[in-house]
Coordinates of C-alpha atoms in Angstrom, one line a residue:
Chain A
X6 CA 0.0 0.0 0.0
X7 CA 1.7 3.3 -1.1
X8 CA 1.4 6.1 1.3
X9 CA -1.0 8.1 0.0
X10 CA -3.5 5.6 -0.3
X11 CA -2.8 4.8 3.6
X12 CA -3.7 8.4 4.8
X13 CA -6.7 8.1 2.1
X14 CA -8.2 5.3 4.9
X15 CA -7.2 7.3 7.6
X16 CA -9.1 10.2 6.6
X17 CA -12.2 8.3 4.7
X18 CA -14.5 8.4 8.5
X19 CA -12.9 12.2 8.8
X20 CA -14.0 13.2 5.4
X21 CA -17.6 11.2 5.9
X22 CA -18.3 13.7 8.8
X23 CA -17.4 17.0 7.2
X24 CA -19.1 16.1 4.7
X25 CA -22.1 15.4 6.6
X26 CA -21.4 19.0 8.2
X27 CA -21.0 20.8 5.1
X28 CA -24.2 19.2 3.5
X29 CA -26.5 19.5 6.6
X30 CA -25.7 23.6 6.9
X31 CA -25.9 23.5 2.9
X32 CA -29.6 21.7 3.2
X33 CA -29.9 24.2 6.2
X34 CA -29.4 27.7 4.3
X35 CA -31.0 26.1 1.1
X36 CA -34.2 25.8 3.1
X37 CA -33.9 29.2 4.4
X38 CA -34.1 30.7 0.8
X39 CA -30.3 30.6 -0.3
X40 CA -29.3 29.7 -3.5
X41 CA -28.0 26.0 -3.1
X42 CA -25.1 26.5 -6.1
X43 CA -24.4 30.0 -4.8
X44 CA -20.8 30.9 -3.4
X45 CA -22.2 32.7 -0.4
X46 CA -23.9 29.2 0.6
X47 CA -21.1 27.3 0.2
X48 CA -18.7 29.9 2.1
X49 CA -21.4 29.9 5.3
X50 CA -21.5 25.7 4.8
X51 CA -17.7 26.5 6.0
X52 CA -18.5 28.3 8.5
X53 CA -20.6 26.1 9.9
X54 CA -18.1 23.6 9.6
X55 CA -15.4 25.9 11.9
X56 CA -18.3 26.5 14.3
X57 CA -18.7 22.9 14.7
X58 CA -15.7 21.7 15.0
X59 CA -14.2 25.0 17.3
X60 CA -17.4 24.4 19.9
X61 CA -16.1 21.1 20.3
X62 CA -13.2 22.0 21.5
X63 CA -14.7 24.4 23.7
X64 CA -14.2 21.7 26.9
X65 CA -10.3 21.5 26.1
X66 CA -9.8 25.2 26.0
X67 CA -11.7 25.8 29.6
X68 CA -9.4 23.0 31.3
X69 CA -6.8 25.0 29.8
X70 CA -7.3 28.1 31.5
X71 CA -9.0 26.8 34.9
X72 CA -5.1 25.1 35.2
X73 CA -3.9 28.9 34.3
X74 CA -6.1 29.9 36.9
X75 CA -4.7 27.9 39.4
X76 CA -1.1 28.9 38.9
X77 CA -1.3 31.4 40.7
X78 CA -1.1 29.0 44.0
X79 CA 2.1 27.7 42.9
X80 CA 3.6 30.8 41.7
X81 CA 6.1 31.2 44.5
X82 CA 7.4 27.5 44.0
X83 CA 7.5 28.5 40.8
X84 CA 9.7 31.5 40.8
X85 CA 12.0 29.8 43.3
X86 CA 13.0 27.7 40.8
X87 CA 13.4 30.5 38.5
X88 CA 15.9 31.7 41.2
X89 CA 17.7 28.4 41.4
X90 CA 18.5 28.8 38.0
X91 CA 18.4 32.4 37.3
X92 CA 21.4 33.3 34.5
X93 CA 22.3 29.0 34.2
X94 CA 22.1 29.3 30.6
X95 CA 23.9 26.0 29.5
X96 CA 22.4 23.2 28.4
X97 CA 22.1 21.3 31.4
X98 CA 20.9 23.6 33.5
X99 CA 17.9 24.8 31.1
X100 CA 16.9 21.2 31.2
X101 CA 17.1 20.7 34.7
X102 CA 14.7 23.4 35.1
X103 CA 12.4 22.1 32.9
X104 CA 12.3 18.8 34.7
X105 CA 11.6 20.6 37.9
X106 CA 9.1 22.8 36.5
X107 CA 7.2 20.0 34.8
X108 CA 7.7 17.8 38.0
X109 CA 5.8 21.0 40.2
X110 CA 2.9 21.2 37.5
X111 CA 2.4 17.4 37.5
X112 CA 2.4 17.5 41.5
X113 CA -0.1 20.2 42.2
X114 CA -2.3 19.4 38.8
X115 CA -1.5 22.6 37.4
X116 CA -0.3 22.0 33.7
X117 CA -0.9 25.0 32.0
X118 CA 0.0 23.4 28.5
X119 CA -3.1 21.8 26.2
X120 CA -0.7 18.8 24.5
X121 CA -0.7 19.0 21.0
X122 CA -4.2 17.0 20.6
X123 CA -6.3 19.8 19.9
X124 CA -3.9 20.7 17.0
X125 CA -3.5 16.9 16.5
X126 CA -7.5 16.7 16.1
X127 CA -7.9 19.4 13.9
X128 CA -5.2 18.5 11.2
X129 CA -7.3 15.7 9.6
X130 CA -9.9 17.9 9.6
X131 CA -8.0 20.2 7.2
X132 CA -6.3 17.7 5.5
X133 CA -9.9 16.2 5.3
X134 CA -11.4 19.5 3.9
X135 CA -8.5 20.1 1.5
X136 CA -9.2 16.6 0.1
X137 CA -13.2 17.4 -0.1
X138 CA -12.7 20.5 -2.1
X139 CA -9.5 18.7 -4.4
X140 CA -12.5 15.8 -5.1
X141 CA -14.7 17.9 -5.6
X142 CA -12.1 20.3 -8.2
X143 CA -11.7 16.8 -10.2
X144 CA -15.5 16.2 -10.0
X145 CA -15.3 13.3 -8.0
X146 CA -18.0 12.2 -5.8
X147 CA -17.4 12.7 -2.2
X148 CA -17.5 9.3 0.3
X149 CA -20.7 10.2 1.9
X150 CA -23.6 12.9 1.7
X151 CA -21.6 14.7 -0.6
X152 CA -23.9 13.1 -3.9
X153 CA -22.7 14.2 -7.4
X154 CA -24.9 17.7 -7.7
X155 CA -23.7 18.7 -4.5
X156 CA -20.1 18.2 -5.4
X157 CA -20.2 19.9 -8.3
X158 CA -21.7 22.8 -6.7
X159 CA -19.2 23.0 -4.4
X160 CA -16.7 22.7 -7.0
X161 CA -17.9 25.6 -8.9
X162 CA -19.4 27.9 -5.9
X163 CA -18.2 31.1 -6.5
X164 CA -16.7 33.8 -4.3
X165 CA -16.8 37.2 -5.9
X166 CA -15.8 35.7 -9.0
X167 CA -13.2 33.4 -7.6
X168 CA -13.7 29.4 -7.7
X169 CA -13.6 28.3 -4.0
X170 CA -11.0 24.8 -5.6
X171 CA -8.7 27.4 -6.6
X172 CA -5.3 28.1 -5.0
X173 CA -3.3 30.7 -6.2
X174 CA -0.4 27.6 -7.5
X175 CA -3.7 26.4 -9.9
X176 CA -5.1 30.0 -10.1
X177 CA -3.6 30.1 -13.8
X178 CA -3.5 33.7 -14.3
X179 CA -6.9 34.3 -12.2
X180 CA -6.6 37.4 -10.8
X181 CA -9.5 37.8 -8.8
X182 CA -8.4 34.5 -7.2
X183 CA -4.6 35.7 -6.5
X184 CA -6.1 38.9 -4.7
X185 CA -8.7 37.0 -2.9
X186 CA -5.9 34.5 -1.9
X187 CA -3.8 37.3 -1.0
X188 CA -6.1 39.4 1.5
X189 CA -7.4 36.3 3.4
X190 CA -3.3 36.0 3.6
X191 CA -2.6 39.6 5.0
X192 CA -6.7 38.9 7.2
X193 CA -5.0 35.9 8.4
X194 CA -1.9 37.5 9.6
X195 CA -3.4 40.0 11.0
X196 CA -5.6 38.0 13.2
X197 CA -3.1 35.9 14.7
X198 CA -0.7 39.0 15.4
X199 CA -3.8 40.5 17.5
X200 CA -4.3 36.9 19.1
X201 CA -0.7 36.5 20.0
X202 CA 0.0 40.5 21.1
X203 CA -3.0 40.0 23.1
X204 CA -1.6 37.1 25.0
X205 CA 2.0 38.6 25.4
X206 CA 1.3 42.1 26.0
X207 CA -1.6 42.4 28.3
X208 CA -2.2 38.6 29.7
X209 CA 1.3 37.6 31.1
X210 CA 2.5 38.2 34.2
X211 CA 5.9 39.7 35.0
X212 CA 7.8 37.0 35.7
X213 CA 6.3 35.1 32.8
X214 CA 7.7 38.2 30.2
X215 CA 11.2 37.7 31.9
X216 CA 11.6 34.2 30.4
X217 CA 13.8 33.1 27.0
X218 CA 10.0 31.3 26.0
X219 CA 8.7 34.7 25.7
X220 CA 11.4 35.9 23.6
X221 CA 11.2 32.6 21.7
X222 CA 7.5 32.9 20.8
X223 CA 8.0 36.9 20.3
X224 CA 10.6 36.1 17.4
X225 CA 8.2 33.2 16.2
X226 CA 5.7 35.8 15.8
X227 CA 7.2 37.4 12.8
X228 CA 8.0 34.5 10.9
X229 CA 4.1 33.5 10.5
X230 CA 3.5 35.8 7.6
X231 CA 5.7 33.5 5.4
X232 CA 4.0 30.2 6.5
X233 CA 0.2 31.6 6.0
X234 CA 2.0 33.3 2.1
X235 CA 2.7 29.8 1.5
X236 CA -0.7 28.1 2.5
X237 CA -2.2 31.3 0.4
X238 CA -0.4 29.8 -2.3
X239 CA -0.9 26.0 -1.8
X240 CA -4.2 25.7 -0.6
X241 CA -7.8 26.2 -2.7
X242 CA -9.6 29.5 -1.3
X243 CA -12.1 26.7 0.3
X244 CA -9.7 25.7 3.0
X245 CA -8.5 29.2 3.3
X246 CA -11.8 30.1 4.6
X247 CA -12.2 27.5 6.9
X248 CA -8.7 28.7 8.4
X249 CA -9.5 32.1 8.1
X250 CA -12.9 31.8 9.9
X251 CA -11.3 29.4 12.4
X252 CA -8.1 32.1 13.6
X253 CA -11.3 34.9 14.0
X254 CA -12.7 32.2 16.5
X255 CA -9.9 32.2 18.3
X256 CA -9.1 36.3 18.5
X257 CA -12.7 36.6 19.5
X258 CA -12.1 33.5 22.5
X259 CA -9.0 35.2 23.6
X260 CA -10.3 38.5 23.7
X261 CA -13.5 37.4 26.0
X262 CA -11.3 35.4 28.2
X263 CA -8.6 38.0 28.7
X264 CA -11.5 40.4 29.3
X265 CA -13.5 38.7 31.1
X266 CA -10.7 36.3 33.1
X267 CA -7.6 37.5 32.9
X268 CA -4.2 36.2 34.2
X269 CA -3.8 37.0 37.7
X270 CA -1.2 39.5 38.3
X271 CA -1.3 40.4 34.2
X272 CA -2.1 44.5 32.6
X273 CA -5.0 43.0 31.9
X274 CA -6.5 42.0 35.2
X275 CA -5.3 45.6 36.4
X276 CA -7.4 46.3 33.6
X277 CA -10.2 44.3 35.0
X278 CA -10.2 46.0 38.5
X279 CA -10.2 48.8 37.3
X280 CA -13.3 48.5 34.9
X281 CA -15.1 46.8 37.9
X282 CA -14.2 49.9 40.3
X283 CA -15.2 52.3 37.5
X284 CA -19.0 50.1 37.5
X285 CA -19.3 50.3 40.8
X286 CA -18.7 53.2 41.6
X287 CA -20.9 54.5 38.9
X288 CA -23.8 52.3 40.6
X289 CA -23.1 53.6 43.6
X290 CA -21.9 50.7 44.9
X291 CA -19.7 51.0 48.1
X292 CA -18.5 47.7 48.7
X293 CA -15.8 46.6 46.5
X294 CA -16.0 42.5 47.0
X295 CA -18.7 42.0 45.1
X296 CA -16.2 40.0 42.3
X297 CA -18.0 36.5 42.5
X298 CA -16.5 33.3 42.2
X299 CA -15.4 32.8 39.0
X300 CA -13.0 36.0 39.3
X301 CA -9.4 35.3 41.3
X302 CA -8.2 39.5 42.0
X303 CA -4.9 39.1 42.5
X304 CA -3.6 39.8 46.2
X305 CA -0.1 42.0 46.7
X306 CA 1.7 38.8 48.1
X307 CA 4.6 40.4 50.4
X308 CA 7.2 36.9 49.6
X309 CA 9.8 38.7 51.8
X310 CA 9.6 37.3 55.2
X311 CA 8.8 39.8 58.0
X312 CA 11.7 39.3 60.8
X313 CA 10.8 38.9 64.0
X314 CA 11.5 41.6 66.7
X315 CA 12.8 42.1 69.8
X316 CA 10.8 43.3 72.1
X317 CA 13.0 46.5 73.2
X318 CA 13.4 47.1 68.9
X319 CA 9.6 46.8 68.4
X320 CA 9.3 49.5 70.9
X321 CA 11.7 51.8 69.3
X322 CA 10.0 51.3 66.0
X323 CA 6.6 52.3 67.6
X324 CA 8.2 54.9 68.8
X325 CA 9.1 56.5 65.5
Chain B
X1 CA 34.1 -3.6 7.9
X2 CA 32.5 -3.3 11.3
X3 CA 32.3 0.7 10.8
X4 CA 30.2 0.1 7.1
X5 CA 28.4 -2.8 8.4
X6 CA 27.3 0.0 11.6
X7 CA 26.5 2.4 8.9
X8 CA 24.0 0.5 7.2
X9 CA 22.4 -1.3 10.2
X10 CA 22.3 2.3 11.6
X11 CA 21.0 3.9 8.4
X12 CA 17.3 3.2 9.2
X13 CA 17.7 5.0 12.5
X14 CA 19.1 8.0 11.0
X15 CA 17.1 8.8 8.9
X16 CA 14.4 8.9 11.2
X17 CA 17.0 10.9 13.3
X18 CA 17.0 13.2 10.3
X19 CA 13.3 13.5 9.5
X20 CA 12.9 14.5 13.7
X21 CA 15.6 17.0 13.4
X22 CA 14.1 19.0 10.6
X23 CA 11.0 19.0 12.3
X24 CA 11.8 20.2 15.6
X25 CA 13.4 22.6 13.9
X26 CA 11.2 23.7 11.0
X27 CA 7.4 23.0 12.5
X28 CA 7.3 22.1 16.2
X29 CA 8.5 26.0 16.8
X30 CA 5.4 27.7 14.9
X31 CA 2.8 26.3 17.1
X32 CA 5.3 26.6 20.5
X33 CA 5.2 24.8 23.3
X34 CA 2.2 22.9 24.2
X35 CA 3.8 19.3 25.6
X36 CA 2.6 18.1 29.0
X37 CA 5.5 16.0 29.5
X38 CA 9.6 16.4 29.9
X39 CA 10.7 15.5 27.3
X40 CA 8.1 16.8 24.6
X41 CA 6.7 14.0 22.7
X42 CA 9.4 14.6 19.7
X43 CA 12.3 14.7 21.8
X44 CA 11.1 11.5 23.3
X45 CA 10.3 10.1 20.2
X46 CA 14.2 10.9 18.6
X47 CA 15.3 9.4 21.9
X48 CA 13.7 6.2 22.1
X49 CA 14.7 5.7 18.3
X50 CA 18.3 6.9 18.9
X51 CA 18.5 4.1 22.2
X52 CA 15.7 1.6 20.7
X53 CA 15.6 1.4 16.7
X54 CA 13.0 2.7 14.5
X55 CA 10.8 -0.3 15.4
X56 CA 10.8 -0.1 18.9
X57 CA 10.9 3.6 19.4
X58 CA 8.8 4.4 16.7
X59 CA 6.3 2.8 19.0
X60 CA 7.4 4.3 22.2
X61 CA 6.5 7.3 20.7
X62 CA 3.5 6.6 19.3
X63 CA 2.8 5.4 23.1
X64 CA 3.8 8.2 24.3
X65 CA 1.6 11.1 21.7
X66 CA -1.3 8.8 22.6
X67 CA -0.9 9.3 26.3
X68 CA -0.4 13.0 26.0
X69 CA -3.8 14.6 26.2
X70 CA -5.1 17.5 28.1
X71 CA -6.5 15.4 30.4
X72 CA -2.8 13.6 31.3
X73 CA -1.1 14.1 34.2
X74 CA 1.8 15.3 32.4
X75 CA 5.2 15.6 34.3
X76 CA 8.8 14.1 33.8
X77 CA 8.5 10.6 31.5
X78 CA 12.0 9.6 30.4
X79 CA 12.6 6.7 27.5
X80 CA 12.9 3.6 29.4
X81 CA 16.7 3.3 29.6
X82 CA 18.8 0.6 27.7
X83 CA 22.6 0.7 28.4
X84 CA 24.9 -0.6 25.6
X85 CA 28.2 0.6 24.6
X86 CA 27.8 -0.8 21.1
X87 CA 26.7 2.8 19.7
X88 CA 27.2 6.2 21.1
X89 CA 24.9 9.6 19.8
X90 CA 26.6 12.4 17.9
X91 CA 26.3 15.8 19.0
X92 CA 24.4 16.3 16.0
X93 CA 22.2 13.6 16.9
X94 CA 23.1 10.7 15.1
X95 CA 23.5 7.4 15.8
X96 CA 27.2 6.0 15.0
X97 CA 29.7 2.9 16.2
X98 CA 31.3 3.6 19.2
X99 CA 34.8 4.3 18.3
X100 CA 36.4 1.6 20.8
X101 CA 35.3 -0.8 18.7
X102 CA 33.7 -3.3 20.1
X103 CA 30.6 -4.7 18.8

């Protein structure tokens, strides 16, 4: 069995269900009035799709950030083995901290890291998608739902003139497609600079700007433009959109949850205070602990240790 | 005769060494780091293959991506360790005779 043929398998339950997806939002807008081989039906199927698929992964993102959350109770273990290791930059050091680090998460159940399944889960799915519209581009029939007027449709929907298969590399010469292709390029960018500025400039803490992974992602940052310039090349406006659509999801999740729950000690839970200050006192309201549960305000923790006095020296300190 | 007849056994290996490399180099950075474990699951994967084969620590790391899930524990999770002198790692990575000799 040659390889491609292996992932083909792999994918044939993956590409049954979007499929499914795609066709029940299609039946879905088509009932509602839309015209079923219009491009603007098609582009909302895809949405659809992203909605789908990104509330799904709602559960995974919430664990993520209750375990954020609770970092704040280990945050002084946590910066004393920053200490230990403060300026260590060789090799074994750098891993030795990471070992302890890891070791202090795994101990007081505070992993603030998601693994790599929810990227992990939705690769097929793009993969999947890719393969959907690349079927549908040679007017093949899809696996499931997806019955031969339906595929064609998809394969000829229509976005402002631009065929929805169509990738700038098998654009030949199609304008409209190349500039299409080229804004969701510079849309896409955009949103993931906003998502990841977000996170680094307002919902960090401190100490958490101080370290080399901070630097690392910041330098990372800059070299997206050139992977999304190559999907915009590579990949048929169809699965543009879905990606497109999908980063907007996650700007929009970011922004409520730095709004709405920001990292303790972060500009952005300053932020927060502040806004809930402002309220109350607008209302009227005198008593400032009216935060709820949900909220954690961060507490000036003093971490230096208060000696202990003498009795004649605490008198002279009075004194003063 | 030894050293060509290493190379080839070994050849497998390395170029699974390889493929890792280029990876952790050219993809694993643009979506950060997200691994609940120490070692991420693509270190541990190039070090079981480096200490185990392909066979053996292609599957060990297949293990080890299925056990890594947001709802792991997460934590320190070493390769099982195997001591033999027969090969020793490059600094680069790869896998090579060990140049005593003996095996």
């Amino acid at each position: 069995m040659d390889i491609l043929s292996f992932f083909g398998t792999l994918l044939w339950p993956i590409k049954w269900v979007i499929e499914a997806i795609l066709v029940a939002f299609h039946t879905l807008l088509t009932s509602v009035g839309l015209d079923p081989a219009a491009g603007i039906t098609w582009v909302l199927s895809i949405v659809g799709l992203v909605l789908v698929v990104r509330a799904a992964l709602i559960p995974i993102f919430v664990r993520q950030i209750k375990s954020q959350r609770r970092m704040l109770e280990v945050a002084p273990q946590l910066k004393k083995i920053q200490d230990k290791y403060k300026g260590k930059k060789d090799q074994f050091s750098r891993e030795a901290m990471s070992r302890e680090t890891m070791e202090l998460y795994r101990k007081t159940g505070t992993n603030p890291l998601s693994s790599c399944l929810p990227l992990l889960l939705q690769m097929p799915i793009f993969f999947g998608l890719f393969s959907v519209l690349n079927d549908a581009q040679h007017s093949k029939v899809g696996v499931g739902l997806l019955n031969e007027q339906l595929s064609s449709q998809f394969a000829n929907a229509e976005i402002l003139g631009a065929p929805l298969r169509l990738a700038i590399s098998t654009a030949d010469g199609n304008a409209t497609v190349i500039i299409i292709a080229a804004v969701m390029v510079v849309l896409m960018t955009a949103s993931q600079f906003i998502t990841q500025l977000q996170i680094m400039s307002k919902n960090q803490s401190a100490e958490m700007k101080a370290s080399p992974m901070y630097r690392q992602q910041r330098i990372l940052l800059y070299l997206l433009p050139l992977v999304f310039a190559f999907s915009g090349f590579t990949f048929p406006l169809g699965v543009m959109t879905y990606w497109l659509v999908s980063n907007f999801w996650t700007m929009g999740q970011q922004f409520l949850v730095i709004r709405n729950m920001p990292t303790p000690g972060s500009e952005a839970a300053l932020a927060r205070e502040a806004r809930l200050a402002k309220r109350n006192q607008r209302k009227g309201i005198v008593e400032e602990d009216k935060t709820g549960g949900t909220v954690v305000v961060e507490e000036p923790k003093n971490v230096q240790r208060q000696q202990p006095l003498s009795k004649n020296r605490a008198k002279k300190q009075n004194k003063k | 005769m030894t050293r060509a007849l290493a190379f080839v056994v070994l050849l497998p290996r390395n170029v699974c060494v390889a493929i890792l490399t280029v990876y952790r180099a050219v993809i694993s950075p643009l979506y950060g780091d997200v691994c609940r474990y120490y070692p991420s699951c693509s270190h541990y994967t190039l070090q079981a293959i480096q200490q185990h084969g392909v066979v053996r620590g292609v599957w060990l790391g297949t293990r080890r991506i299925a056990r890594c899930h947001p709802w792991a524990e997460g934590g320190v999770d070493d390769v099982p360790a195997r001591t033999h002198d027969r090969y020793r790692v490059t600094r680069s990575g790869f896998v090579v005779a060990s140049s005593h000799g003996k095996g």
